[in-house]
Amino acid sequence: MTSTIITVAPTGAESSKAAVPQLPVTLDELVQTAKDCEALGASIIHVHIRDEDARPSLDLGRLTETVDALREQTSLVVQLSSGGAVTDPEEHRLRVLDASPDMASCTMGTVNFGADVFMNRWEFIVALHQRMQDREIVPEYEIFDLGHLASLAKLLDKYGLPYGGHVHCDLVMGVPGGMPGTIGALVAAVAALPTGATFSATGVGRSTIPVMLAALSAGGHLRVGMEDTLTYAPGRPVEGNAQLVARAAGLARLAQRPPMPVAEVRALLGVRDRGAVAVGG
Ligand code: KMH
Ligand code: ZN
């Protein structure tokens, strides 16, 4: 058993700052969150940004500023979301890669997303995968449903391994319209992973804890954060992302799979050294 990669997904695109005041939406809030979570054991940050009115944004200038700030002030692996919000057009989602993150998400298929549809056409997936190969950006393949793993097998077969040569997936479980956040679904997904792939898992809402425990038992890694979880326990809103990272790190230690140091994560996933100089890291 190896140690545990802990990814923090602090913001997402779905919750409003008005409804969730603890959500980090400004650059300062995001950087402070990143520092706090790194100190507690996070090694990757999955980033969605907001505009000046706290609405989801894929503005390239803001994304670039965010990547630079996170590189300067933390040693976390910076993973930008190419998923954005369900309303974002494909060309804006592809343009995210121009901000030169270490990693970017690459969702492996279309999925109902509550009352919305999160659209991921095959041609778009191929374009993302190939552009990440060209730009030396490591993808994290987002798996919302079992069929997405069949698409991943086809993608790798036809278009080759991602940059870095290693396949890393994130099972996003419990989205209304996607696979449920159950142990059975997790076991089925793990059985369908490409040979040699690693995976993390996150369960949204009430599936957070069962999915976290199942992922640890199955040798997987963890993603936690306010993108996926807003309630810490029944009747107790999450106080902040650090609280969720602290819980994940504690459970990982209990499972004798402590948080993986960032340098080991970079080596495992094949993340390119972009010359970041981390403060205190
Ligand atoms: N906000 C969702 C529609 C990703 O970041 O790549 C898509 C999402 C996946 O969060
Ligand atoms: Zn996301």
JSON list of C-alpha atoms in Angstrom, two decimals, residues 35-150:
[
{"chain": "A", "resi": 35, "resn": "LYS", "atom": "CA", "xyz": [-1.73, 27.18, 1.89]},
{"chain": "A", "resi": 36, "resn": "ASP", "atom": "CA", "xyz": [-3.91, 25.91, 4.75]},
{"chain": "A", "resi": 37, "resn": "CYS", "atom": "CA", "xyz": [-4.76, 22.71, 2.90]},
{"chain": "A", "resi": 38, "resn": "GLU", "atom": "CA", "xyz": [-1.16, 22.06, 1.88]},
{"chain": "A", "resi": 39, "resn": "ALA", "atom": "CA", "xyz": [-0.09, 22.36, 5.51]},
{"chain": "A", "resi": 40, "resn": "LEU", "atom": "CA", "xyz": [-2.65, 19.68, 6.39]},
{"chain": "A", "resi": 41, "resn": "GLY", "atom": "CA", "xyz": [-1.58, 17.17, 3.74]},
{"chain": "A", "resi": 42, "resn": "ALA", "atom": "CA", "xyz": [-3.16, 18.16, 0.40]},
{"chain": "A", "resi": 43, "resn": "SER", "atom": "CA", "xyz": [-0.87, 17.78, -2.61]},
{"chain": "A", "resi": 44, "resn": "ILE", "atom": "CA", "xyz": [-3.09, 18.70, -5.58]},
{"chain": "A", "resi": 45, "resn": "ILE", "atom": "CA", "xyz": [-5.51, 21.61, -5.91]},
{"chain": "A", "resi": 46, "resn": "HIS", "atom": "CA", "xyz": [-8.38, 21.30, -8.41]},
{"chain": "A", "resi": 47, "resn": "VAL", "atom": "CA", "xyz": [-9.20, 24.87, -9.35]},
{"chain": "A", "resi": 48, "resn": "HIS", "atom": "CA", "xyz": [-12.37, 26.62, -10.54]},
{"chain": "A", "resi": 49, "resn": "ILE", "atom": "CA", "xyz": [-12.19, 30.40, -10.42]},
{"chain": "A", "resi": 50, "resn": "ARG", "atom": "CA", "xyz": [-14.81, 33.13, -10.08]},
{"chain": "A", "resi": 51, "resn": "ASP", "atom": "CA", "xyz": [-15.13, 36.63, -11.54]},
{"chain": "A", "resi": 52, "resn": "GLU", "atom": "CA", "xyz": [-15.38, 39.89, -9.59]},
{"chain": "A", "resi": 53, "resn": "ASP", "atom": "CA", "xyz": [-19.04, 39.11, -8.90]},
{"chain": "A", "resi": 54, "resn": "ALA", "atom": "CA", "xyz": [-18.15, 35.60, -7.64]},
{"chain": "A", "resi": 55, "resn": "ARG", "atom": "CA", "xyz": [-19.67, 33.97, -10.71]},
{"chain": "A", "resi": 56, "resn": "PRO", "atom": "CA", "xyz": [-17.88, 31.01, -12.35]},
{"chain": "A", "resi": 57, "resn": "SER", "atom": "CA", "xyz": [-15.33, 32.22, -14.90]},
{"chain": "A", "resi": 58, "resn": "LEU", "atom": "CA", "xyz": [-12.89, 30.78, -17.44]},
{"chain": "A", "resi": 59, "resn": "ASP", "atom": "CA", "xyz": [-11.24, 34.12, -18.11]},
{"chain": "A", "resi": 60, "resn": "LEU", "atom": "CA", "xyz": [-7.73, 33.33, -19.33]},
{"chain": "A", "resi": 61, "resn": "GLY", "atom": "CA", "xyz": [-6.09, 36.30, -17.63]},
{"chain": "A", "resi": 62, "resn": "ARG", "atom": "CA", "xyz": [-7.58, 35.39, -14.27]},
{"chain": "A", "resi": 63, "resn": "LEU", "atom": "CA", "xyz": [-6.70, 31.71, -14.75]},
{"chain": "A", "resi": 64, "resn": "THR", "atom": "CA", "xyz": [-3.09, 32.57, -15.56]},
{"chain": "A", "resi": 65, "resn": "GLU", "atom": "CA", "xyz": [-2.84, 34.89, -12.57]},
{"chain": "A", "resi": 66, "resn": "THR", "atom": "CA", "xyz": [-4.27, 32.12, -10.39]},
{"chain": "A", "resi": 67, "resn": "VAL", "atom": "CA", "xyz": [-1.83, 29.47, -11.63]},
{"chain": "A", "resi": 68, "resn": "ASP", "atom": "CA", "xyz": [1.09, 31.88, -11.11]},
{"chain": "A", "resi": 69, "resn": "ALA", "atom": "CA", "xyz": [-0.02, 32.83, -7.59]},
{"chain": "A", "resi": 70, "resn": "LEU", "atom": "CA", "xyz": [-0.53, 29.22, -6.53]},
{"chain": "A", "resi": 71, "resn": "ARG", "atom": "CA", "xyz": [2.90, 28.30, -7.93]},
{"chain": "A", "resi": 72, "resn": "GLU", "atom": "CA", "xyz": [4.58, 31.17, -6.15]},
{"chain": "A", "resi": 73, "resn": "GLN", "atom": "CA", "xyz": [2.92, 30.69, -2.79]},
{"chain": "A", "resi": 74, "resn": "THR", "atom": "CA", "xyz": [2.52, 26.93, -2.51]},
{"chain": "A", "resi": 75, "resn": "SER", "atom": "CA", "xyz": [4.18, 23.81, -3.84]},
{"chain": "A", "resi": 76, "resn": "LEU", "atom": "CA", "xyz": [0.86, 22.15, -4.66]},
{"chain": "A", "resi": 77, "resn": "VAL", "atom": "CA", "xyz": [0.29, 20.53, -8.04]},
{"chain": "A", "resi": 78, "resn": "VAL", "atom": "CA", "xyz": [-2.01, 23.00, -9.80]},
{"chain": "A", "resi": 79, "resn": "GLN", "atom": "CA", "xyz": [-4.84, 21.31, -11.66]},
{"chain": "A", "resi": 80, "resn": "LEU", "atom": "CA", "xyz": [-7.23, 23.58, -13.56]},
{"chain": "A", "resi": 81, "resn": "SER", "atom": "CA", "xyz": [-10.75, 22.45, -14.26]},
{"chain": "A", "resi": 82, "resn": "SER", "atom": "CA", "xyz": [-11.46, 22.19, -17.98]},
{"chain": "A", "resi": 83, "resn": "GLY", "atom": "CA", "xyz": [-15.02, 21.27, -17.03]},
{"chain": "A", "resi": 84, "resn": "GLY", "atom": "CA", "xyz": [-15.94, 24.75, -15.88]},
{"chain": "A", "resi": 85, "resn": "ALA", "atom": "CA", "xyz": [-19.67, 25.26, -15.46]},
{"chain": "A", "resi": 86, "resn": "VAL", "atom": "CA", "xyz": [-22.29, 23.36, -17.47]},
{"chain": "A", "resi": 87, "resn": "THR", "atom": "CA", "xyz": [-22.90, 26.54, -19.48]},
{"chain": "A", "resi": 88, "resn": "ASP", "atom": "CA", "xyz": [-19.28, 27.05, -20.62]},
{"chain": "A", "resi": 89, "resn": "PRO", "atom": "CA", "xyz": [-18.63, 26.61, -24.36]},
{"chain": "A", "resi": 90, "resn": "GLU", "atom": "CA", "xyz": [-16.06, 24.10, -25.58]},
{"chain": "A", "resi": 91, "resn": "GLU", "atom": "CA", "xyz": [-13.63, 26.71, -26.93]},
{"chain": "A", "resi": 92, "resn": "HIS", "atom": "CA", "xyz": [-13.42, 28.41, -23.52]},
{"chain": "A", "resi": 93, "resn": "ARG", "atom": "CA", "xyz": [-12.88, 25.05, -21.85]},
{"chain": "A", "resi": 94, "resn": "LEU", "atom": "CA", "xyz": [-10.02, 24.20, -24.24]},
{"chain": "A", "resi": 95, "resn": "ARG", "atom": "CA", "xyz": [-8.49, 27.64, -23.75]},
{"chain": "A", "resi": 96, "resn": "VAL", "atom": "CA", "xyz": [-7.98, 26.84, -20.05]},
{"chain": "A", "resi": 97, "resn": "LEU", "atom": "CA", "xyz": [-4.86, 24.93, -21.13]},
{"chain": "A", "resi": 98, "resn": "ASP", "atom": "CA", "xyz": [-3.29, 28.21, -22.31]},
{"chain": "A", "resi": 99, "resn": "ALA", "atom": "CA", "xyz": [-2.79, 29.08, -18.62]},
{"chain": "A", "resi": 100, "resn": "SER", "atom": "CA", "xyz": [-0.16, 26.27, -18.49]},
{"chain": "A", "resi": 101, "resn": "PRO", "atom": "CA", "xyz": [-1.31, 24.40, -15.39]},
{"chain": "A", "resi": 102, "resn": "ASP", "atom": "CA", "xyz": [0.55, 21.30, -14.16]},
{"chain": "A", "resi": 103, "resn": "MET", "atom": "CA", "xyz": [-2.60, 19.25, -14.66]},
{"chain": "A", "resi": 104, "resn": "ALA", "atom": "CA", "xyz": [-6.11, 19.73, -16.02]},
{"chain": "A", "resi": 105, "resn": "SER", "atom": "CA", "xyz": [-9.27, 17.72, -15.68]},
{"chain": "A", "resi": 106, "resn": "CYS", "atom": "CA", "xyz": [-10.61, 15.83, -18.70]},
{"chain": "A", "resi": 107, "resn": "THR", "atom": "CA", "xyz": [-14.12, 14.49, -18.27]},
{"chain": "A", "resi": 108, "resn": "MET", "atom": "CA", "xyz": [-14.64, 11.23, -20.13]},
{"chain": "A", "resi": 109, "resn": "GLY", "atom": "CA", "xyz": [-18.24, 11.62, -21.24]},
{"chain": "A", "resi": 110, "resn": "THR", "atom": "CA", "xyz": [-21.54, 13.43, -21.05]},
{"chain": "A", "resi": 111, "resn": "VAL", "atom": "CA", "xyz": [-23.55, 13.08, -17.87]},
{"chain": "A", "resi": 112, "resn": "ASN", "atom": "CA", "xyz": [-26.83, 14.40, -16.55]},
{"chain": "A", "resi": 113, "resn": "PHE", "atom": "CA", "xyz": [-25.97, 16.88, -13.82]},
{"chain": "A", "resi": 114, "resn": "GLY", "atom": "CA", "xyz": [-29.05, 17.42, -11.68]},
{"chain": "A", "resi": 115, "resn": "ALA", "atom": "CA", "xyz": [-31.44, 19.33, -13.91]},
{"chain": "A", "resi": 116, "resn": "ASP", "atom": "CA", "xyz": [-28.58, 20.21, -16.30]},
{"chain": "A", "resi": 117, "resn": "VAL", "atom": "CA", "xyz": [-26.43, 18.28, -18.75]},
{"chain": "A", "resi": 118, "resn": "PHE", "atom": "CA", "xyz": [-22.63, 18.32, -18.48]},
{"chain": "A", "resi": 119, "resn": "MET", "atom": "CA", "xyz": [-21.75, 17.90, -22.14]},
{"chain": "A", "resi": 120, "resn": "ASN", "atom": "CA", "xyz": [-18.53, 16.15, -23.18]},
{"chain": "A", "resi": 121, "resn": "ARG", "atom": "CA", "xyz": [-18.63, 15.08, -26.83]},
{"chain": "A", "resi": 122, "resn": "TRP", "atom": "CA", "xyz": [-16.13, 12.47, -28.03]},
{"chain": "A", "resi": 123, "resn": "GLU", "atom": "CA", "xyz": [-14.45, 14.94, -30.43]},
{"chain": "A", "resi": 124, "resn": "PHE", "atom": "CA", "xyz": [-14.05, 17.42, -27.60]},
{"chain": "A", "resi": 125, "resn": "ILE", "atom": "CA", "xyz": [-12.51, 14.78, -25.31]},
{"chain": "A", "resi": 126, "resn": "VAL", "atom": "CA", "xyz": [-10.02, 13.86, -28.04]},
{"chain": "A", "resi": 127, "resn": "ALA", "atom": "CA", "xyz": [-9.14, 17.53, -28.58]},
{"chain": "A", "resi": 128, "resn": "LEU", "atom": "CA", "xyz": [-8.52, 18.03, -24.85]},
{"chain": "A", "resi": 129, "resn": "HIS", "atom": "CA", "xyz": [-6.42, 14.85, -24.57]},
{"chain": "A", "resi": 130, "resn": "GLN", "atom": "CA", "xyz": [-4.29, 15.75, -27.60]},
{"chain": "A", "resi": 131, "resn": "ARG", "atom": "CA", "xyz": [-3.80, 19.36, -26.59]},
{"chain": "A", "resi": 132, "resn": "MET", "atom": "CA", "xyz": [-2.67, 18.23, -23.16]},
{"chain": "A", "resi": 133, "resn": "GLN", "atom": "CA", "xyz": [-0.18, 15.84, -24.78]},
{"chain": "A", "resi": 134, "resn": "ASP", "atom": "CA", "xyz": [1.17, 18.73, -26.90]},
{"chain": "A", "resi": 135, "resn": "ARG", "atom": "CA", "xyz": [1.37, 21.16, -23.98]},
{"chain": "A", "resi": 136, "resn": "GLU", "atom": "CA", "xyz": [2.90, 18.62, -21.55]},
{"chain": "A", "resi": 137, "resn": "ILE", "atom": "CA", "xyz": [-0.02, 18.92, -19.14]},
{"chain": "A", "resi": 138, "resn": "VAL", "atom": "CA", "xyz": [-0.99, 15.84, -17.12]},
{"chain": "A", "resi": 139, "resn": "PRO", "atom": "CA", "xyz": [-4.70, 15.02, -17.35]},
{"chain": "A", "resi": 140, "resn": "GLU", "atom": "CA", "xyz": [-6.86, 13.78, -14.56]},
{"chain": "A", "resi": 141, "resn": "TYR", "atom": "CA", "xyz": [-9.63, 11.78, -16.22]},
{"chain": "A", "resi": 142, "resn": "GLU", "atom": "CA", "xyz": [-12.92, 12.59, -14.50]},
{"chain": "A", "resi": 143, "resn": "ILE", "atom": "CA", "xyz": [-15.19, 9.56, -14.35]},
{"chain": "A", "resi": 144, "resn": "PHE", "atom": "CA", "xyz": [-18.82, 10.31, -13.51]},
{"chain": "A", "resi": 145, "resn": "ASP", "atom": "CA", "xyz": [-20.20, 7.00, -14.75]},
{"chain": "A", "resi": 146, "resn": "LEU", "atom": "CA", "xyz": [-19.02, 3.50, -15.59]},
{"chain": "A", "resi": 147, "resn": "GLY", "atom": "CA", "xyz": [-19.33, 4.06, -19.34]},
{"chain": "A", "resi": 148, "resn": "HIS", "atom": "CA", "xyz": [-16.75, 6.84, -19.08]},
{"chain": "A", "resi": 149, "resn": "LEU", "atom": "CA", "xyz": [-14.14, 4.15, -18.39]},
{"chain": "A", "resi": 150, "resn": "ALA", "atom": "CA", "xyz": [-15.03, 2.39, -21.64]}
]
